[in-house]
Amino acid sequence: MTKVYPAIIHDEDGGHWMEFPDLPGCFTNGSTLEETMEMAKEALGLYLVNLEENGQAIPSPSNIADISAGEGHTTYVATDVNAYRRDTRAVKKMLSIPAWLAKEAEARNISLSKVLQDALLAKVQSL
């Protein structure tokens, strides 16, 4: 699940630091612009996962045009939130499907587990 938020990047002492105006306390920094952007993706992903896991509401991203950057510059940061989820262990679930469908899937080497995971992920992301 990709999320995109506006950020403000600041140049300071030969490096950079970044803040997310919509996410209080979400900051990161780096020596180079490339490192700062990578760290920003991670900071954003971990911050949003932490909100979800603690049952807190995820704020809507602001319109970048409404953000005052002061001495910095505005940019967007995108992250795949699923990459930062902590509990990724597999759990067994019981399901029932028609026998003919199970045979067809087996004959075609289709992993029922993979198909179910993909379908559930697509459904969750569409809600």
PDB file of C-alpha atoms in Angstrom:
ATOM      1  CA  MET A   1       0.000   0.000   0.000  1.00  0.00           C
ATOM      2  CA  THR A   2       1.724   3.139  -1.225  1.00  0.00           C
ATOM      3  CA  LYS A   3       1.253   6.360   0.712  1.00  0.00           C
ATOM      4  CA  VAL A   4       2.481   9.770  -0.416  1.00  0.00           C
ATOM      5  CA  TYR A   5       3.023  12.737   1.900  1.00  0.00           C
ATOM      6  CA  PRO A   6       4.472  16.202   1.395  1.00  0.00           C
ATOM      7  CA  ALA A   7       7.736  16.919   3.165  1.00  0.00           C
ATOM      8  CA  ILE A   8      10.077  19.821   3.697  1.00  0.00           C
ATOM      9  CA  ILE A   9      13.758  19.252   3.057  1.00  0.00           C
ATOM     10  CA  HIS A  10      16.330  21.511   4.685  1.00  0.00           C
ATOM     11  CA  ASP A  11      19.993  21.947   3.784  1.00  0.00           C
ATOM     12  CA  GLU A  12      22.203  22.203   6.829  1.00  0.00           C
ATOM     13  CA  ASP A  13      25.955  21.863   7.490  1.00  0.00           C
ATOM     14  CA  GLY A  14      26.653  19.985   4.258  1.00  0.00           C
ATOM     15  CA  GLY A  15      23.797  17.540   4.845  1.00  0.00           C
ATOM     16  CA  HIS A  16      20.029  17.498   4.752  1.00  0.00           C
ATOM     17  CA  TRP A  17      17.151  16.889   7.107  1.00  0.00           C
ATOM     18  CA  MET A  18      13.508  16.355   6.333  1.00  0.00           C
ATOM     19  CA  GLU A  19      10.250  16.874   8.177  1.00  0.00           C
ATOM     20  CA  PHE A  20       6.657  15.852   7.446  1.00  0.00           C
ATOM     21  CA  PRO A  21       4.293  18.702   8.396  1.00  0.00           C
ATOM     22  CA  ASP A  22       1.291  16.347   8.660  1.00  0.00           C
ATOM     23  CA  LEU A  23       3.102  13.910  10.961  1.00  0.00           C
ATOM     24  CA  PRO A  24       4.289  15.480  14.228  1.00  0.00           C
ATOM     25  CA  GLY A  25       7.673  14.135  15.284  1.00  0.00           C
ATOM     26  CA  CYS A  26       8.427  12.440  11.959  1.00  0.00           C
ATOM     27  CA  PHE A  27      11.905  13.637  10.947  1.00  0.00           C
ATOM     28  CA  THR A  28      14.964  12.164   9.271  1.00  0.00           C
ATOM     29  CA  ASN A  29      18.336  13.256   7.945  1.00  0.00           C
ATOM     30  CA  GLY A  30      21.197  12.228   5.700  1.00  0.00           C
ATOM     31  CA  SER A  31      24.602  13.221   4.415  1.00  0.00           C
ATOM     32  CA  THR A  32      23.503  13.293   0.780  1.00  0.00           C
ATOM     33  CA  LEU A  33      20.220  14.083  -0.899  1.00  0.00           C
ATOM     34  CA  GLU A  34      19.914  10.436  -2.023  1.00  0.00           C
ATOM     35  CA  GLU A  35      20.485   9.130   1.502  1.00  0.00           C
ATOM     36  CA  THR A  36      18.006  11.633   2.929  1.00  0.00           C
ATOM     37  CA  MET A  37      15.307  10.552   0.465  1.00  0.00           C
ATOM     38  CA  GLU A  38      15.863   6.859   1.286  1.00  0.00           C
ATOM     39  CA  MET A  39      15.731   7.597   5.003  1.00  0.00           C
ATOM     40  CA  ALA A  40      12.557   9.648   4.461  1.00  0.00           C
ATOM     41  CA  LYS A  41      10.794   6.689   2.815  1.00  0.00           C
ATOM     42  CA  GLU A  42      11.713   4.513   5.810  1.00  0.00           C
ATOM     43  CA  ALA A  43      10.756   7.142   8.399  1.00  0.00           C
ATOM     44  CA  LEU A  44       7.390   7.684   6.696  1.00  0.00           C
ATOM     45  CA  GLY A  45       6.670   3.952   6.426  1.00  0.00           C
ATOM     46  CA  LEU A  46       7.580   3.211  10.036  1.00  0.00           C
ATOM     47  CA  TYR A  47       5.634   6.210  11.324  1.00  0.00           C
ATOM     48  CA  LEU A  48       2.441   5.221   9.485  1.00  0.00           C
ATOM     49  CA  VAL A  49       2.716   1.548  10.503  1.00  0.00           C
ATOM     50  CA  ASN A  50       3.203   2.608  14.115  1.00  0.00           C
ATOM     51  CA  LEU A  51       0.032   4.716  13.977  1.00  0.00           C
ATOM     52  CA  GLU A  52      -1.928   1.774  12.506  1.00  0.00           C
ATOM     53  CA  GLU A  53      -0.590  -0.750  15.010  1.00  0.00           C
ATOM     54  CA  ASN A  54      -1.511   1.549  17.895  1.00  0.00           C
ATOM     55  CA  GLY A  55      -5.045   2.112  16.587  1.00  0.00           C
ATOM     56  CA  GLN A  56      -4.433   5.783  15.843  1.00  0.00           C
ATOM     57  CA  ALA A  57      -5.920   7.617  12.905  1.00  0.00           C
ATOM     58  CA  ILE A  58      -3.657   8.239   9.936  1.00  0.00           C
ATOM     59  CA  PRO A  59      -3.802  11.928   9.001  1.00  0.00           C
ATOM     60  CA  SER A  60      -4.644  12.833   5.437  1.00  0.00           C
ATOM     61  CA  PRO A  61      -1.778  14.369   3.516  1.00  0.00           C
ATOM     62  CA  SER A  62      -1.945  18.109   3.001  1.00  0.00           C
ATOM     63  CA  ASN A  63      -1.868  19.759  -0.383  1.00  0.00           C
ATOM     64  CA  ILE A  64       1.791  20.579  -1.042  1.00  0.00           C
ATOM     65  CA  ALA A  65       0.784  24.029  -2.327  1.00  0.00           C
ATOM     66  CA  ASP A  66      -0.560  24.884   1.149  1.00  0.00           C
ATOM     67  CA  ILE A  67       2.733  24.166   2.926  1.00  0.00           C
ATOM     68  CA  SER A  68       5.108  26.966   3.812  1.00  0.00           C
ATOM     69  CA  ALA A  69       8.663  25.627   3.537  1.00  0.00           C
ATOM     70  CA  GLY A  70      10.399  28.615   5.099  1.00  0.00           C
ATOM     71  CA  GLU A  71      14.116  28.132   4.412  1.00  0.00           C
ATOM     72  CA  GLY A  72      13.506  24.647   3.005  1.00  0.00           C
ATOM     73  CA  HIS A  73      12.007  23.131  -0.114  1.00  0.00           C
ATOM     74  CA  THR A  74       8.821  21.093  -0.452  1.00  0.00           C
ATOM     75  CA  THR A  75       8.779  17.664  -2.030  1.00  0.00           C
ATOM     76  CA  TYR A  76       6.703  14.501  -1.981  1.00  0.00           C
ATOM     77  CA  VAL A  77       7.833  11.267  -0.370  1.00  0.00           C
ATOM     78  CA  ALA A  78       6.229   7.949  -1.297  1.00  0.00           C
ATOM     79  CA  THR A  79       6.588   4.740   0.679  1.00  0.00           C
ATOM     80  CA  ASP A  80       5.245   1.196   0.587  1.00  0.00           C
ATOM     81  CA  VAL A  81       3.732   0.887   4.060  1.00  0.00           C
ATOM     82  CA  ASN A  82       3.528  -2.923   3.783  1.00  0.00           C
ATOM     83  CA  ALA A  83       7.335  -3.101   3.645  1.00  0.00           C
ATOM     84  CA  TYR A  84       7.500  -1.788   7.228  1.00  0.00           C
ATOM     85  CA  ARG A  85       4.906  -3.978   8.902  1.00  0.00           C
ATOM     86  CA  ARG A  86       6.424  -5.852  11.815  1.00  0.00           C
ATOM     87  CA  ASP A  87       4.208  -8.920  12.178  1.00  0.00           C
ATOM     88  CA  THR A  88       4.751 -10.687   8.867  1.00  0.00           C
ATOM     89  CA  ARG A  89       4.627 -14.247  10.202  1.00  0.00           C
ATOM     90  CA  ALA A  90       2.409 -16.673   8.336  1.00  0.00           C
ATOM     91  CA  VAL A  91      -0.750 -17.912  10.044  1.00  0.00           C
ATOM     92  CA  LYS A  92      -2.813 -20.908   9.022  1.00  0.00           C
ATOM     93  CA  LYS A  93      -6.435 -20.378   8.058  1.00  0.00           C
ATOM     94  CA  MET A  94      -9.000 -22.970   7.133  1.00  0.00           C
ATOM     95  CA  LEU A  95     -10.888 -22.549   3.869  1.00  0.00           C
ATOM     96  CA  SER A  96     -13.183 -24.521   1.639  1.00  0.00           C
ATOM     97  CA  ILE A  97     -13.271 -24.508  -2.155  1.00  0.00           C
ATOM     98  CA  PRO A  98     -15.012 -26.789  -4.652  1.00  0.00           C
ATOM     99  CA  ALA A  99     -13.120 -30.040  -5.286  1.00  0.00           C
ATOM    100  CA  TRP A 100     -12.967 -29.470  -9.040  1.00  0.00           C
ATOM    101  CA  LEU A 101     -11.315 -26.077  -8.479  1.00  0.00           C
ATOM    102  CA  ALA A 102      -8.738 -27.552  -6.105  1.00  0.00           C
ATOM    103  CA  LYS A 103      -7.856 -30.201  -8.717  1.00  0.00           C
ATOM    104  CA  GLU A 104      -7.545 -27.616 -11.499  1.00  0.00           C
ATOM    105  CA  ALA A 105      -5.309 -25.407  -9.378  1.00  0.00           C
ATOM    106  CA  GLU A 106      -3.112 -28.352  -8.419  1.00  0.00           C
ATOM    107  CA  ALA A 107      -2.856 -29.529 -12.039  1.00  0.00           C
ATOM    108  CA  ARG A 108      -1.661 -26.052 -13.045  1.00  0.00           C
ATOM    109  CA  ASN A 109       0.758 -25.693 -10.106  1.00  0.00           C
ATOM    110  CA  ILE A 110      -1.185 -22.733  -8.726  1.00  0.00           C
ATOM    111  CA  SER A 111      -0.399 -21.953  -5.102  1.00  0.00           C
ATOM    112  CA  LEU A 112      -3.702 -21.465  -3.277  1.00  0.00           C
ATOM    113  CA  SER A 113      -1.883 -19.661  -0.485  1.00  0.00           C
ATOM    114  CA  LYS A 114      -0.287 -17.173  -2.905  1.00  0.00           C
ATOM    115  CA  VAL A 115      -3.557 -16.563  -4.772  1.00  0.00           C
ATOM    116  CA  LEU A 116      -5.404 -15.956  -1.502  1.00  0.00           C
ATOM    117  CA  GLN A 117      -2.695 -13.598  -0.204  1.00  0.00           C
ATOM    118  CA  ASP A 118      -2.697 -11.603  -3.437  1.00  0.00           C
ATOM    119  CA  ALA A 119      -6.488 -11.377  -3.499  1.00  0.00           C
ATOM    120  CA  LEU A 120      -6.703 -10.334   0.158  1.00  0.00           C
ATOM    121  CA  LEU A 121      -4.010  -7.696  -0.295  1.00  0.00           C
ATOM    122  CA  ALA A 122      -5.804  -6.279  -3.343  1.00  0.00           C
ATOM    123  CA  LYS A 123      -9.090  -6.189  -1.425  1.00  0.00           C
ATOM    124  CA  VAL A 124      -7.546  -4.501   1.632  1.00  0.00           C
ATOM    125  CA  GLN A 125      -5.849  -1.890  -0.535  1.00  0.00           C
ATOM    126  CA  SER A 126      -9.100  -1.086  -2.338  1.00  0.00           C
ATOM    127  CA  LEU A 127     -10.995  -0.320   0.876  1.00  0.00           C
TER     128      LEU A 127
END
